[in-house]
Amino acid sequence: MNSTFQFLSFSDPNVLFVVLGTMLLGASAAIVGCFSFLRKRALVGDAIAHSILPGVCLAFMVSGSKNPLYLIIGAFITGWLSLLLIDGITRTTKLKSDTAIGIILSVFFGVGILLLTSIQHSGNASQAGLDKFLFGKAASLTKDDVYVFGTIAAILILVVILFYKEFKLISFNPDYAKVIGLPVRFLEFMLATITVLAVAVGIQAVGVVLMAALLITPASGARFWTDKLGVMILIATFFGAISGFLGSYISYVAPAMPTGPWIVMCLSLLTVGSIWFAPKTGMLARFRVQQDNQRKILIENVLKLFYHLGEKDGGFKKQRSIKVLLATRDLRMKELKRGLLLLKKENWLRKKGDHWVITESGLNEAKRVIKLHRLWEMYLNQRLKLEPDHVHNDAEAIEHIITPELERQLEKELNYPTKDPHQSTIPYVE
Amino acid sequence: MEAFWIILVGSLIAVSCALLGSYLILRKMAMVGDAISHAVLPGIVIAYLLSGSRETLPMLVGAAALGVLTTVLIELFHKKSNLQMDASIGITFTWLFAIGIILISLFAGQVDLDQDCVLYGEIAYVPLDLWITESGYNMGPRTVWIASGLLLLLLLFIWRGYKGLFITTFNEEFAKALGIGVAFWHYALMGAVSLTTVISFESVGAILVVALLIVPPATAYLITTDLKKMLLLSSIFGILSAIGGYYLASLINGSIAGAIASVAGFLFLCVWVLELLRKKRVISI
């Protein structure tokens, strides 16, 4: 608890730098990542991250110093080169973009490792620390780093605000953007540039492999909460920043823990949580909707059973045994029993001994479904000129979906028919 | 002799990767291979913790399990929640890799794996790890045996499963209609990729496995459309990269694995440029 207090009070200025630095990195990568995500170029960030390594090494070999400015310039050049090559490979060969990304990512990284190990073996004393680019050094961020990150984050945010509308358009509809005369190539260049920039600085916090997560993971998570780009960017930024904060907190409290991987861990948990639990689009919500639909279809089908049997022998309210019900429709015993119980709960069926009886309200509901089925058959037959023996299967599916509005429209359109194409009566509920 | 062993191991692994990679590329799953190669890390660490040693078998099991888990997670995010494919790949492998690194740090005292080794391996140590039989007979480096075993296994897999792999790769719908288990071949291939990755791990590391998986097959794919030729050519490109990489590395005193990836990339570049020139000439005629 003591260390938590120390951490939160920022009594140690280094803590402040680390927290600020990682939060800035997380936030700026998340902003840029939203656009990469929406343009379906999530893995390009991964390629850039790997391609930066040879640039850093070359910059060091040429300049002989570890001045962050030179290193970032080198990183920037190879990062950009990787983008151009990926584009070139996909344009001029039959290789798909993911293969192109894989080639560039692994080869550039291989070259980077070759150069890095060569530099390390050369015995040049000033090289120590270059390998920070591999795994990041979030725990040892300094004041200078924070200034650099802060400046770059500010530039990124400024560019995104200035070109927000344009970026939005080329993310969703680049063709339209071209048609209305926007400089699409220039805008793509700007987006690519800020992506490379975000990766070049972010990599110093979490390292090569995990950099991709800083870009894509917050955007993917945020996507589940909203359909608005502005809101999505805000949520992603929040995810990025809070993960930066939590990651540095964890590695402060437990010094053996690496900061970068914990940042990614927090991000991933937030995002996987969103994927599961987000309302409407989350996996659970979808599952629930699916369950509800299946339930609705099941009970409507069972209700129809009672109606069909009643239609056959004239006694809608007769008692029916499970055996008879099973013989009428292709249903599994387990499903039928579940349907019967659900209907009992709705008060649409009553159980009498071993037999089941439909209630008044149940009968009305059954009539509604049967009516929709037969109206639709009628519609297909009359308007689409389908043969009567071709319309049943389609109606079997649509009967569960038609809304009351559509129902009224169908009735009107067909002028309140009384018989369906098979000459069965269409029941109307008074 | 050392050079021979290193080149031999490099070539064995390169051929294994090239064979599998050909299928990955044709199935448009190049980045899934990349993801698996990163995501097996926690599997290796957990196997290490449970078995307490660097035995090959537990590691293989751990890695294969994680490899399959990776594909399951990717599919789950992609299909069940409509997350686009590239994003679900990116999220899954970075998450698992982060877990792997965290586990390594957590059990640093008990796990003899370090981050550098994970990323770029060390093929130069291959000749040092000798397999001495109980009678004291020197069988040569252990990795050579493991890598040969892997290659034999893969050759057997591709030979026996050639038709199934072929048909599910090129026409999944047709395969389904014929009643061929599409899912079976999918997961069999993913399992094979995980095995190859973990065996290659110690010698070439996670990211350079990707280079060997993707780059030689992609190079071969530029100049042929025949699957058998592609398998053969990509193996040749893989072997050339291994040989060239060894000498390049000794020339500038760098990582052999890095050099192998660089040479593979160089070969790709040459073939690409030659193809571009050839196409240009065809058009101008």
XYZ file of C-alpha atoms in Angstrom:
715
model
C 0.000 0.000 0.000
C 2.903 2.237 0.852
C 4.342 1.919 -2.624
C 0.958 2.700 -4.149
C 0.923 5.931 -2.215
C 4.470 6.735 -3.268
C 3.547 6.041 -6.855
C 0.439 8.192 -6.824
C 2.056 11.084 -5.011
C 4.813 11.254 -7.649
C 7.270 12.067 -4.883
C 9.907 10.509 -7.080
C 10.207 12.711 -10.184
C 11.298 9.695 -12.243
C 7.924 8.109 -11.612
C 6.266 11.190 -12.994
C 8.348 11.030 -16.167
C 7.681 7.358 -16.697
C 3.943 7.748 -16.135
C 3.654 10.835 -18.316
C 5.814 9.298 -21.016
C 3.947 6.017 -21.253
C 0.572 7.743 -21.116
C 1.544 10.107 -23.920
C 2.876 7.226 -26.010
C -0.164 5.089 -25.428
C -2.507 7.933 -26.259
C -0.767 9.116 -29.406
C -0.348 5.606 -30.807
C -4.030 4.944 -30.120
C -5.136 8.051 -32.030
C -3.106 7.129 -35.090
C -4.057 3.491 -34.732
C -7.753 4.295 -35.145
C -7.098 5.328 -38.727
C -4.875 2.311 -39.456
C -7.602 0.105 -38.054
C -10.383 1.666 -40.082
C -8.332 1.512 -43.268
C -7.841 -2.207 -42.600
C -4.103 -1.759 -42.333
C -3.718 -2.908 -38.778
C -0.675 -5.064 -39.425
C 1.156 -2.379 -41.367
C 2.024 -0.876 -37.998
C 3.707 -4.148 -37.125
C 5.756 -4.007 -40.316
C 6.814 -0.413 -39.627
C 7.810 -1.327 -36.095
C 10.096 -4.086 -37.318
C 11.490 -1.987 -40.143
C 12.626 0.728 -37.815
C 15.415 -1.384 -36.344
C 17.779 -1.322 -39.372
C 17.184 2.427 -39.665
C 18.241 2.980 -36.093
C 21.342 0.824 -36.551
C 22.327 2.511 -39.808
C 21.830 5.940 -38.276
C 24.126 4.910 -35.459
C 26.733 3.513 -37.847
C 26.698 6.641 -39.984
C 26.579 9.243 -37.235
C 28.487 7.284 -34.620
C 26.311 8.700 -31.878
C 23.113 7.834 -30.083
C 21.600 11.260 -30.457
C 17.850 10.494 -30.431
C 17.292 12.911 -33.289
C 19.581 10.980 -35.663
C 18.107 7.680 -34.568
C 14.555 8.876 -35.138
C 15.519 10.179 -38.586
C 17.020 6.794 -39.452
C 13.978 5.033 -38.073
C 11.764 7.324 -40.049
C 13.546 6.610 -43.337
C 13.425 2.809 -43.126
C 9.897 2.927 -41.700
C 8.810 4.851 -44.755
C 10.804 2.628 -47.089
C 8.985 -0.403 -45.695
C 5.622 1.183 -46.501
C 6.708 1.952 -50.059
C 7.990 -1.586 -50.576
C 4.825 -3.202 -49.230
C 2.848 -1.024 -51.585
C 5.198 -1.862 -54.482
C 5.054 -5.608 -53.891
C 1.266 -5.715 -53.746
C 0.949 -3.507 -56.824
C 3.407 -5.291 -59.106
C 3.125 -8.947 -58.102
C 0.364 -11.417 -57.389
C 1.376 -11.590 -53.727
C -1.327 -10.522 -51.287
C -0.779 -7.631 -48.926
C -0.408 -9.836 -45.856
C 2.386 -11.765 -47.554
C 4.039 -8.504 -48.550
C 3.793 -7.290 -44.955
C 5.306 -10.565 -43.740
C 8.209 -10.338 -46.172
C 9.074 -6.746 -45.345
C 8.636 -7.210 -41.615
C 10.859 -10.259 -41.328
C 13.548 -9.203 -43.793
C 13.940 -5.692 -42.420
C 14.054 -7.101 -38.935
C 16.628 -9.672 -40.026
C 18.796 -6.934 -41.487
C 18.312 -4.936 -38.305
C 19.406 -7.848 -36.123
C 22.393 -8.463 -38.382
C 23.502 -4.838 -38.115
C 22.776 -4.663 -34.392
C 24.787 -7.776 -33.571
C 27.545 -6.621 -35.865
C 27.701 -3.290 -34.032
C 27.656 -5.034 -30.665
C 30.482 -7.368 -31.654
C 32.561 -4.508 -33.029
C 33.291 -3.466 -29.483
C 32.148 0.103 -29.899
C 31.480 1.178 -26.343
C 28.916 3.834 -27.163
C 26.556 1.276 -28.701
C 25.178 0.135 -25.351
C 21.472 0.860 -25.224
C 20.697 0.459 -28.910
C 18.962 -2.787 -28.082
C 16.442 -0.762 -26.095
C 14.684 -0.440 -29.398
C 14.093 -4.190 -29.333
C 12.334 -4.452 -26.012
C 11.645 -0.887 -25.008
C 12.810 0.971 -21.954
C 9.599 2.287 -20.510
C 10.851 1.931 -16.955
C 13.778 4.243 -17.536
C 12.191 7.139 -19.369
C 13.802 10.466 -18.546
C 12.766 14.079 -18.593
C 14.216 14.552 -22.075
C 12.275 11.577 -23.385
C 9.077 13.033 -22.003
C 9.750 16.335 -23.763
C 10.356 14.512 -27.059
C 7.254 12.357 -26.669
C 5.188 15.323 -25.587
C 6.244 17.323 -28.640
C 5.560 14.447 -30.992
C 2.232 13.651 -29.376
C 1.271 17.305 -29.725
C 2.241 17.274 -33.413
C 0.243 14.095 -34.021
C -2.845 15.452 -32.309
C -2.545 18.741 -34.158
C -2.277 17.000 -37.541
C -5.264 14.786 -36.745
C -7.361 17.794 -35.667
C -6.369 19.819 -38.732
C -7.100 17.025 -41.202
C -9.836 15.298 -39.225
C -12.524 15.550 -41.901
C -10.189 14.537 -44.700
C -8.729 11.575 -42.787
C -12.223 10.459 -41.926
C -13.233 10.502 -45.559
C -10.218 8.622 -46.898
C -10.662 6.055 -44.126
C -14.221 5.272 -45.087
C -14.482 6.123 -48.765
C -11.230 6.903 -50.563
C -12.883 6.731 -53.988
C -15.387 9.385 -53.078
C -12.593 11.503 -51.643
C -10.786 11.293 -54.969
C -13.905 12.177 -56.920
C -14.598 15.357 -54.945
C -11.026 16.437 -55.599
C -9.285 15.870 -52.292
C -5.529 15.312 -52.566
C -5.846 11.666 -51.531
C -2.217 10.795 -52.149
C -1.056 13.681 -50.012
C -3.469 12.759 -47.238
C -2.354 9.147 -47.325
C 1.198 10.398 -47.148
C 0.329 12.481 -44.085
C -1.388 9.540 -42.393
C 1.519 7.238 -43.158
C 3.948 9.833 -41.852
C 2.208 10.257 -38.534
C 1.928 6.473 -38.239
C 5.664 6.050 -38.764
C 6.276 8.847 -36.284
C 4.021 7.292 -33.662
C 5.707 3.927 -34.114
C 9.205 5.388 -34.023
C 8.618 6.923 -30.608
C 6.286 4.238 -29.233
C 8.769 1.501 -29.925
C 11.051 2.972 -27.293
C 8.481 2.200 -24.649
C 7.301 -1.284 -25.514
C 9.732 -2.615 -28.089
C 9.396 -3.954 -31.612
C 7.035 -6.859 -31.194
C 4.512 -5.226 -28.915
C 4.352 -1.923 -30.781
C 1.609 -3.275 -33.046
C -0.574 -3.690 -29.960
C -0.226 -0.027 -28.996
C -1.593 0.933 -32.404
C -4.349 -1.585 -33.072
C -5.551 -2.933 -29.758
C -7.096 0.269 -28.364
C -8.753 1.064 -31.695
C -10.224 -2.440 -31.957
C -11.604 -2.241 -28.445
C -13.027 1.239 -28.928
C -14.766 0.160 -32.129
C -17.105 -2.025 -30.084
C -18.487 0.872 -28.100
C -19.440 3.311 -30.812
C -20.096 3.950 -34.482
C -18.809 7.502 -34.343
C -15.206 8.149 -35.290
C -14.735 11.022 -32.855
C -16.006 8.994 -29.919
C -13.965 6.013 -31.030
C -10.777 8.067 -31.034
C -11.558 9.398 -27.560
C -12.202 5.919 -26.159
C -9.078 4.523 -27.821
C -7.021 7.392 -26.417
C -8.428 6.708 -22.997
C -7.577 2.992 -23.311
C -4.054 3.835 -24.433
C -3.430 6.341 -21.669
C -4.936 4.285 -18.848
C -2.945 1.247 -19.911
C 0.240 3.291 -19.934
C -0.591 4.411 -16.420
C -1.435 0.910 -15.158
C 1.612 -0.623 -16.824
C 3.986 1.796 -15.156
C 2.159 1.392 -11.862
C 2.543 -2.391 -11.929
C 6.217 -2.270 -12.739
C 6.731 0.314 -10.007
C 5.054 -1.786 -7.347
C 6.731 -4.991 -8.563
C 10.069 -3.856 -9.990
C 10.767 -7.241 -11.610
C 7.781 -6.751 -13.902
C 8.488 -5.310 -17.346
C 6.507 -2.168 -18.146
C 5.938 -2.662 -21.881
C 4.367 -6.108 -21.708
C 2.152 -4.990 -18.834
C 0.938 -2.008 -20.840
C 0.021 -4.420 -23.614
C -1.540 -6.782 -21.101
C -3.818 -4.024 -19.764
C -4.687 -2.899 -23.278
C -5.503 -6.435 -24.330
C -7.675 -7.048 -21.288
C -9.592 -3.821 -21.916
C -10.088 -4.742 -25.543
C -10.933 -8.392 -25.038
C -13.327 -7.217 -22.331
C -14.932 -4.870 -24.853
C -15.147 -7.635 -27.432
C -17.022 -9.771 -24.931
C -19.127 -7.362 -22.976
C -19.788 -4.294 -25.114
C -23.525 -3.676 -25.337
C -25.109 -4.497 -28.710
C -21.951 -5.479 -30.605
C -20.144 -7.524 -27.960
C -19.939 -11.256 -28.222
C -22.253 -11.837 -25.248
C -24.838 -9.378 -26.527
C -24.820 -11.049 -29.924
C -25.118 -14.408 -28.276
C -28.094 -13.222 -26.269
C -29.835 -11.843 -29.355
C -29.205 -15.118 -31.103
C -30.650 -17.026 -28.161
C -33.715 -14.788 -28.081
C -34.293 -15.306 -31.770
C -33.906 -19.049 -31.489
C -36.317 -19.068 -28.589
C -38.849 -17.001 -30.472
C -38.587 -19.246 -33.524
C -38.983 -22.354 -31.410
C -42.073 -21.231 -29.537
C -43.710 -19.860 -32.664
C -43.105 -23.148 -34.440
C -44.613 -25.130 -31.577
C -47.645 -22.840 -31.471
C -48.116 -23.390 -35.179
C -48.212 -27.122 -34.482
C -51.325 -26.700 -32.364
C -52.957 -24.562 -35.021
C -52.208 -27.031 -37.822
C -53.554 -29.934 -35.798
C -56.661 -27.943 -34.934
C -57.151 -26.955 -38.544
C -57.038 -30.622 -39.517
C -59.648 -31.933 -37.086
C -61.535 -28.742 -36.324
C -60.704 -28.668 -32.624
C -58.229 -25.904 -31.941
C -58.553 -26.357 -28.189
C -58.235 -30.129 -28.123
C -55.679 -31.768 -25.863
C -52.561 -32.941 -27.666
C -50.032 -35.520 -26.510
C -46.305 -35.108 -27.031
C -46.347 -38.118 -29.301
C -48.856 -36.541 -31.671
C -46.995 -33.248 -31.650
C -43.705 -34.950 -32.473
C -45.275 -36.836 -35.346
C -46.616 -33.620 -36.906
C -43.404 -31.719 -37.243
C -39.747 -32.596 -37.569
C -38.670 -31.543 -34.074
C -36.362 -33.167 -31.584
C -37.937 -34.329 -28.326
C -35.678 -32.060 -26.277
C -36.515 -29.012 -28.345
C -40.224 -29.689 -28.241
C -40.222 -30.080 -24.458
C -38.278 -26.856 -24.074
C -40.712 -25.074 -26.346
C -43.718 -26.414 -24.415
C -42.320 -25.255 -21.099
C -41.500 -21.810 -22.489
C -45.043 -21.518 -23.842
C -46.470 -22.517 -20.498
C -44.537 -19.697 -18.919
C -45.999 -17.254 -21.457
C -49.433 -18.641 -20.526
C -50.047 -19.622 -24.134
C -50.306 -23.337 -23.292
C -51.713 -25.271 -20.357
C -50.682 -28.705 -19.232
C -53.417 -31.260 -18.455
C -51.968 -34.513 -17.238
C -49.843 -35.811 -20.084
C -51.539 -33.542 -22.589
C -51.197 -29.935 -23.655
C -53.942 -27.440 -24.518
C -53.596 -24.079 -26.228
C -55.084 -21.051 -24.398
C -57.097 -18.262 -25.960
C -54.146 -15.864 -26.070
C -51.937 -18.686 -27.351
C -54.350 -19.333 -30.152
C -54.324 -15.667 -31.121
C -50.545 -15.704 -31.223
C -50.597 -18.862 -33.335
C -53.044 -17.236 -35.716
C -50.772 -14.226 -36.062
C -47.800 -16.362 -37.083
C -49.866 -18.520 -39.434
C -51.303 -15.391 -40.976
C -47.852 -13.937 -41.605
C -46.730 -17.196 -43.153
C -49.674 -17.362 -45.489
C -49.639 -13.658 -46.325
C -46.029 -13.998 -47.380
C -46.788 -17.060 -49.486
C -49.557 -15.086 -51.117
C -47.220 -12.172 -51.749
C -44.556 -14.367 -53.327
C -47.139 -16.077 -55.446
C -48.978 -12.991 -56.629
C -46.259 -10.385 -56.889
C -43.197 -12.464 -57.693
C -45.153 -15.038 -59.660
C -43.581 -17.957 -57.831
C -45.337 -21.288 -58.121
C -47.361 -22.239 -55.005
C -45.053 -25.190 -54.338
C -42.004 -22.884 -54.205
C -43.149 -20.459 -51.543
C -43.327 -22.475 -48.336
C -39.669 -22.580 -47.278
C -39.197 -18.872 -47.703
C -42.311 -18.107 -45.685
C -41.186 -20.536 -42.990
C -38.198 -18.320 -42.318
C -39.712 -14.876 -42.767
C -42.778 -15.450 -40.581
C -40.660 -14.915 -37.450
C -39.237 -11.647 -38.690
C -42.098 -9.659 -40.232
C -42.934 -6.589 -38.121
C -46.459 -5.318 -37.459
C -45.855 -2.440 -39.897
C -44.858 -4.826 -42.659
C -47.821 -6.984 -41.761
C -50.255 -4.114 -42.299
C -48.546 -3.205 -45.542
C -48.781 -6.776 -46.805
C -52.453 -6.949 -45.904
C -53.161 -3.733 -47.755
C -51.008 -4.643 -50.721
C -52.791 -7.960 -51.144
C -56.205 -6.509 -50.308
C -56.872 -8.613 -47.210
C -56.844 -12.066 -48.847
C -58.697 -14.926 -47.159
C -57.018 -17.869 -48.860
C -53.313 -18.574 -49.385
C -51.911 -20.133 -52.602
C -52.585 -23.598 -51.180
C -56.225 -22.661 -50.553
C -55.805 -22.701 -46.791
C -57.675 -20.040 -44.850
C -55.692 -17.038 -43.685
C -56.771 -16.475 -40.066
C -57.464 -12.915 -38.936
C -57.636 -12.127 -35.252
C -60.676 -9.949 -34.460
C 33.070 -28.801 -39.263
C 31.278 -26.111 -37.290
C 30.294 -24.317 -40.469
C 28.941 -27.559 -41.861
C 26.712 -28.237 -38.844
C 25.370 -24.694 -38.744
C 24.601 -24.641 -42.451
C 23.035 -28.091 -42.192
C 20.713 -27.058 -39.358
C 19.912 -23.805 -41.118
C 19.063 -25.653 -44.320
C 16.956 -28.278 -42.570
C 14.910 -25.614 -40.822
C 14.741 -23.482 -43.944
C 13.325 -26.382 -45.969
C 10.761 -27.259 -43.271
C 9.654 -23.647 -43.110
C 9.600 -23.266 -46.878
C 7.324 -26.269 -47.338
C 4.815 -25.105 -44.742
C 5.123 -21.469 -45.767
C 4.108 -22.313 -49.328
C 0.778 -23.513 -48.040
C 0.400 -20.550 -45.703
C 0.923 -18.076 -48.525
C -1.444 -19.846 -50.876
C -4.050 -19.886 -48.119
C -3.506 -16.157 -47.567
C -2.454 -16.931 -44.021
C 1.075 -15.537 -44.055
C 0.412 -13.315 -41.073
C -1.244 -16.133 -39.151
C 2.120 -17.898 -39.386
C 3.720 -14.759 -38.036
C 1.216 -14.643 -35.205
C 1.748 -18.273 -34.251
C 5.487 -17.900 -34.209
C 5.158 -15.156 -31.601
C 2.307 -16.644 -29.666
C 3.978 -19.974 -28.879
C 6.194 -18.146 -26.389
C 3.917 -18.557 -23.345
C 3.482 -22.228 -24.287
C 7.214 -22.740 -24.219
C 7.572 -20.925 -20.898
C 4.733 -22.860 -19.281
C 6.127 -26.159 -20.571
C 9.492 -25.138 -19.179
C 8.000 -24.355 -15.793
C 6.020 -27.586 -15.618
C 8.731 -29.899 -16.834
C 11.564 -27.987 -15.198
C 13.912 -28.517 -18.103
C 14.511 -27.720 -21.711
C 13.354 -31.140 -22.867
C 12.062 -31.073 -26.400
C 8.836 -32.985 -25.937
C 7.044 -30.836 -23.320
C 8.013 -27.749 -25.290
C 6.537 -29.215 -28.440
C 3.304 -29.990 -26.653
C 3.153 -26.540 -25.072
C 3.892 -24.776 -28.311
C 1.456 -26.835 -30.350
C -1.283 -26.139 -27.796
C -0.630 -22.403 -27.919
C -0.419 -22.456 -31.700
C -3.858 -23.975 -31.950
C -5.165 -21.642 -29.236
C -3.893 -18.694 -31.297
C -5.825 -19.752 -34.377
C -8.902 -20.437 -32.284
C -8.731 -16.978 -30.696
C -8.172 -15.281 -34.046
C -11.150 -17.119 -35.542
C -13.258 -16.373 -32.466
C -12.645 -12.623 -32.581
C -13.031 -12.578 -36.335
C -16.135 -14.698 -36.784
C -18.064 -14.292 -33.541
C -17.651 -10.585 -33.101
C -16.968 -9.340 -36.614
C -13.577 -7.921 -35.772
C -11.619 -7.562 -38.989
C -9.055 -10.290 -39.633
C -5.861 -8.241 -39.476
C -6.877 -6.612 -36.214
C -7.798 -9.906 -34.596
C -4.415 -11.342 -35.612
C -2.620 -8.298 -34.239
C -4.445 -8.315 -30.913
C -4.053 -12.034 -30.349
C -0.360 -12.438 -30.963
C 0.754 -9.299 -29.151
C -1.327 -10.305 -26.145
C 0.078 -13.821 -26.005
C 3.611 -12.562 -26.587
C 3.198 -10.068 -23.753
C 1.987 -12.876 -21.500
C 5.065 -14.882 -22.481
C 7.456 -12.057 -21.615
C 5.630 -11.420 -18.332
C 5.915 -15.117 -17.443
C 9.628 -15.064 -18.215
C 10.122 -12.067 -15.938
C 7.926 -13.584 -13.251
C 9.911 -16.814 -13.123
C 13.218 -15.346 -14.184
C 15.071 -17.497 -11.666
C 13.579 -20.720 -12.952
C 13.394 -20.177 -16.674
C 16.583 -20.177 -18.618
C 15.211 -18.237 -21.558
C 16.059 -14.684 -22.293
C 14.332 -12.158 -24.463
C 17.124 -11.892 -27.015
C 17.135 -15.634 -27.485
C 13.389 -15.565 -28.015
C 13.646 -12.967 -30.727
C 16.667 -14.035 -32.682
C 17.892 -17.334 -31.291
C 21.487 -18.401 -31.596
C 22.288 -20.861 -34.293
C 26.003 -20.479 -33.622
C 25.627 -22.601 -30.473
C 24.294 -25.561 -32.438
C 27.642 -27.405 -32.761
C 28.228 -27.096 -28.995
C 25.173 -29.043 -27.927
C 26.302 -32.557 -28.819
C 24.316 -35.732 -28.464
C 26.544 -38.276 -26.797
C 25.037 -41.766 -26.508
C 25.346 -43.731 -23.292
C 28.175 -45.750 -24.730
C 29.965 -42.469 -25.273
C 29.584 -42.344 -29.016
C 29.369 -38.866 -30.469
C 26.278 -38.584 -32.646
C 26.863 -34.987 -33.657
C 24.836 -31.936 -32.612
C 21.453 -32.710 -31.110
C 19.652 -30.009 -33.064
C 20.620 -31.705 -36.309
C 18.695 -34.784 -35.241
C 15.680 -32.814 -34.065
C 15.563 -30.698 -37.208
C 15.935 -33.775 -39.438
C 13.141 -35.486 -37.527
C 10.943 -32.457 -38.038
C 11.674 -32.347 -41.747
C 10.939 -36.051 -42.158
C 7.686 -35.614 -40.277
C 6.662 -32.706 -42.465
C 7.602 -34.542 -45.656
C 5.485 -37.449 -44.492
C 2.627 -35.079 -43.637
C 2.757 -33.368 -47.033
C 3.231 -36.633 -48.927
C 0.335 -38.402 -47.210
C -1.859 -35.333 -47.040
C -0.954 -33.833 -50.402
C -4.431 -34.172 -51.859
C -6.257 -32.973 -48.770
C -3.970 -29.974 -48.381
C -4.123 -29.220 -52.087
C -7.866 -29.239 -52.361
C -8.573 -27.362 -49.124
C -5.985 -24.771 -50.123
C -7.294 -23.994 -53.576
C -10.999 -24.685 -53.366
C -12.433 -24.840 -49.920
C -16.041 -24.964 -51.115
C -15.323 -27.884 -53.414
C -13.512 -29.674 -50.609
C -16.514 -29.172 -48.349
C -18.808 -30.518 -51.040
C -16.623 -33.603 -51.347
C -16.876 -34.135 -47.614
C -13.208 -33.447 -46.922
C -12.569 -32.194 -43.396
C -11.597 -28.586 -44.064
C -11.212 -27.857 -40.368
C -9.029 -30.931 -39.908
C -6.499 -29.815 -42.533
C -6.612 -26.277 -41.235
C -5.715 -27.281 -37.705
C -3.250 -29.933 -38.850
C -1.390 -27.262 -40.793
C -1.501 -24.849 -37.878
C -0.217 -27.558 -35.572
C 2.632 -28.227 -37.992
C 3.475 -24.522 -38.085
C 3.597 -24.423 -34.282
C 5.883 -27.467 -34.158
C 8.213 -26.003 -36.736
C 8.261 -22.694 -34.935
C 9.180 -24.136 -31.585
C 11.895 -26.360 -33.022
C 13.319 -23.446 -34.944
C 12.998 -21.188 -31.938
C 16.272 -21.942 -30.254
C 18.284 -21.705 -33.411
C 16.714 -18.867 -35.349
C 14.258 -17.172 -32.971
C 10.660 -16.071 -33.365
C 10.850 -13.401 -35.991
C 13.354 -15.083 -38.259
C 11.173 -18.167 -38.399
C 8.721 -15.845 -40.047
C 11.337 -14.827 -42.587
C 11.927 -18.457 -43.496
C 8.214 -19.237 -43.519
C 7.222 -16.392 -45.792
C 10.098 -15.081 -47.876
C 11.379 -18.173 -49.782
C 7.856 -19.366 -50.695
C 6.902 -15.841 -51.761
C 10.015 -15.729 -53.957
C 9.117 -19.061 -55.518
C 5.516 -17.951 -56.007
C 6.711 -15.038 -58.136
C 8.092 -17.382 -60.784
C 5.814 -20.410 -60.733
C 2.162 -21.308 -60.415
C 2.715 -25.051 -60.006
C 2.458 -26.169 -56.387
C 5.070 -28.913 -56.690
C 7.527 -26.587 -58.389
C 6.781 -23.977 -55.766
C 7.548 -26.403 -52.930
C 10.820 -27.376 -54.613
C 11.894 -23.850 -55.533
C 11.089 -22.432 -52.121
C 13.176 -25.184 -50.515
C 16.061 -24.254 -52.807
C 15.717 -20.571 -51.954
C 15.624 -21.536 -48.271
C 18.850 -23.551 -48.539
C 20.563 -20.779 -50.511
C 19.581 -18.298 -47.801
C 21.015 -20.565 -45.114
C 24.335 -20.959 -46.923
C 24.591 -17.317 -47.946
C 23.530 -16.195 -44.475
C 26.262 -18.142 -42.762
C 29.014 -16.567 -44.846
C 27.505 -13.090 -44.705
C 27.351 -13.323 -40.920
C 30.951 -14.436 -40.592
C 31.963 -11.660 -42.977
C 30.573 -8.826 -40.852
C 30.544 -10.679 -37.543
C 26.817 -10.509 -36.901
C 23.896 -12.757 -36.047
C 23.645 -15.725 -38.407
C 19.865 -15.825 -38.159
C 19.647 -12.153 -39.073
C 21.956 -12.747 -42.000
C 19.862 -15.676 -43.242
C 16.778 -13.443 -43.252
C 18.726 -10.701 -45.030
C 19.903 -13.088 -47.749
C 16.370 -14.440 -48.157
C 15.197 -10.876 -48.600
C 17.987 -10.177 -51.077
C 16.991 -13.225 -53.141
C 13.395 -12.017 -53.117
C 14.495 -8.584 -54.268
C 16.537 -10.065 -57.143
C 13.708 -12.274 -58.346
C 11.216 -9.447 -58.003
C 13.317 -7.018 -60.027
C 14.087 -9.653 -62.686
C 10.393 -10.439 -62.998
C 9.558 -6.741 -63.313
C 12.172 -6.342 -66.064
C 10.926 -9.440 -67.849
C 7.340 -8.221 -67.724
C 8.388 -4.845 -69.034
C 10.182 -6.478 -71.968
C 7.175 -8.656 -72.715
C 4.954 -5.592 -72.747
C 7.337 -3.538 -74.915
C 7.561 -6.347 -77.479
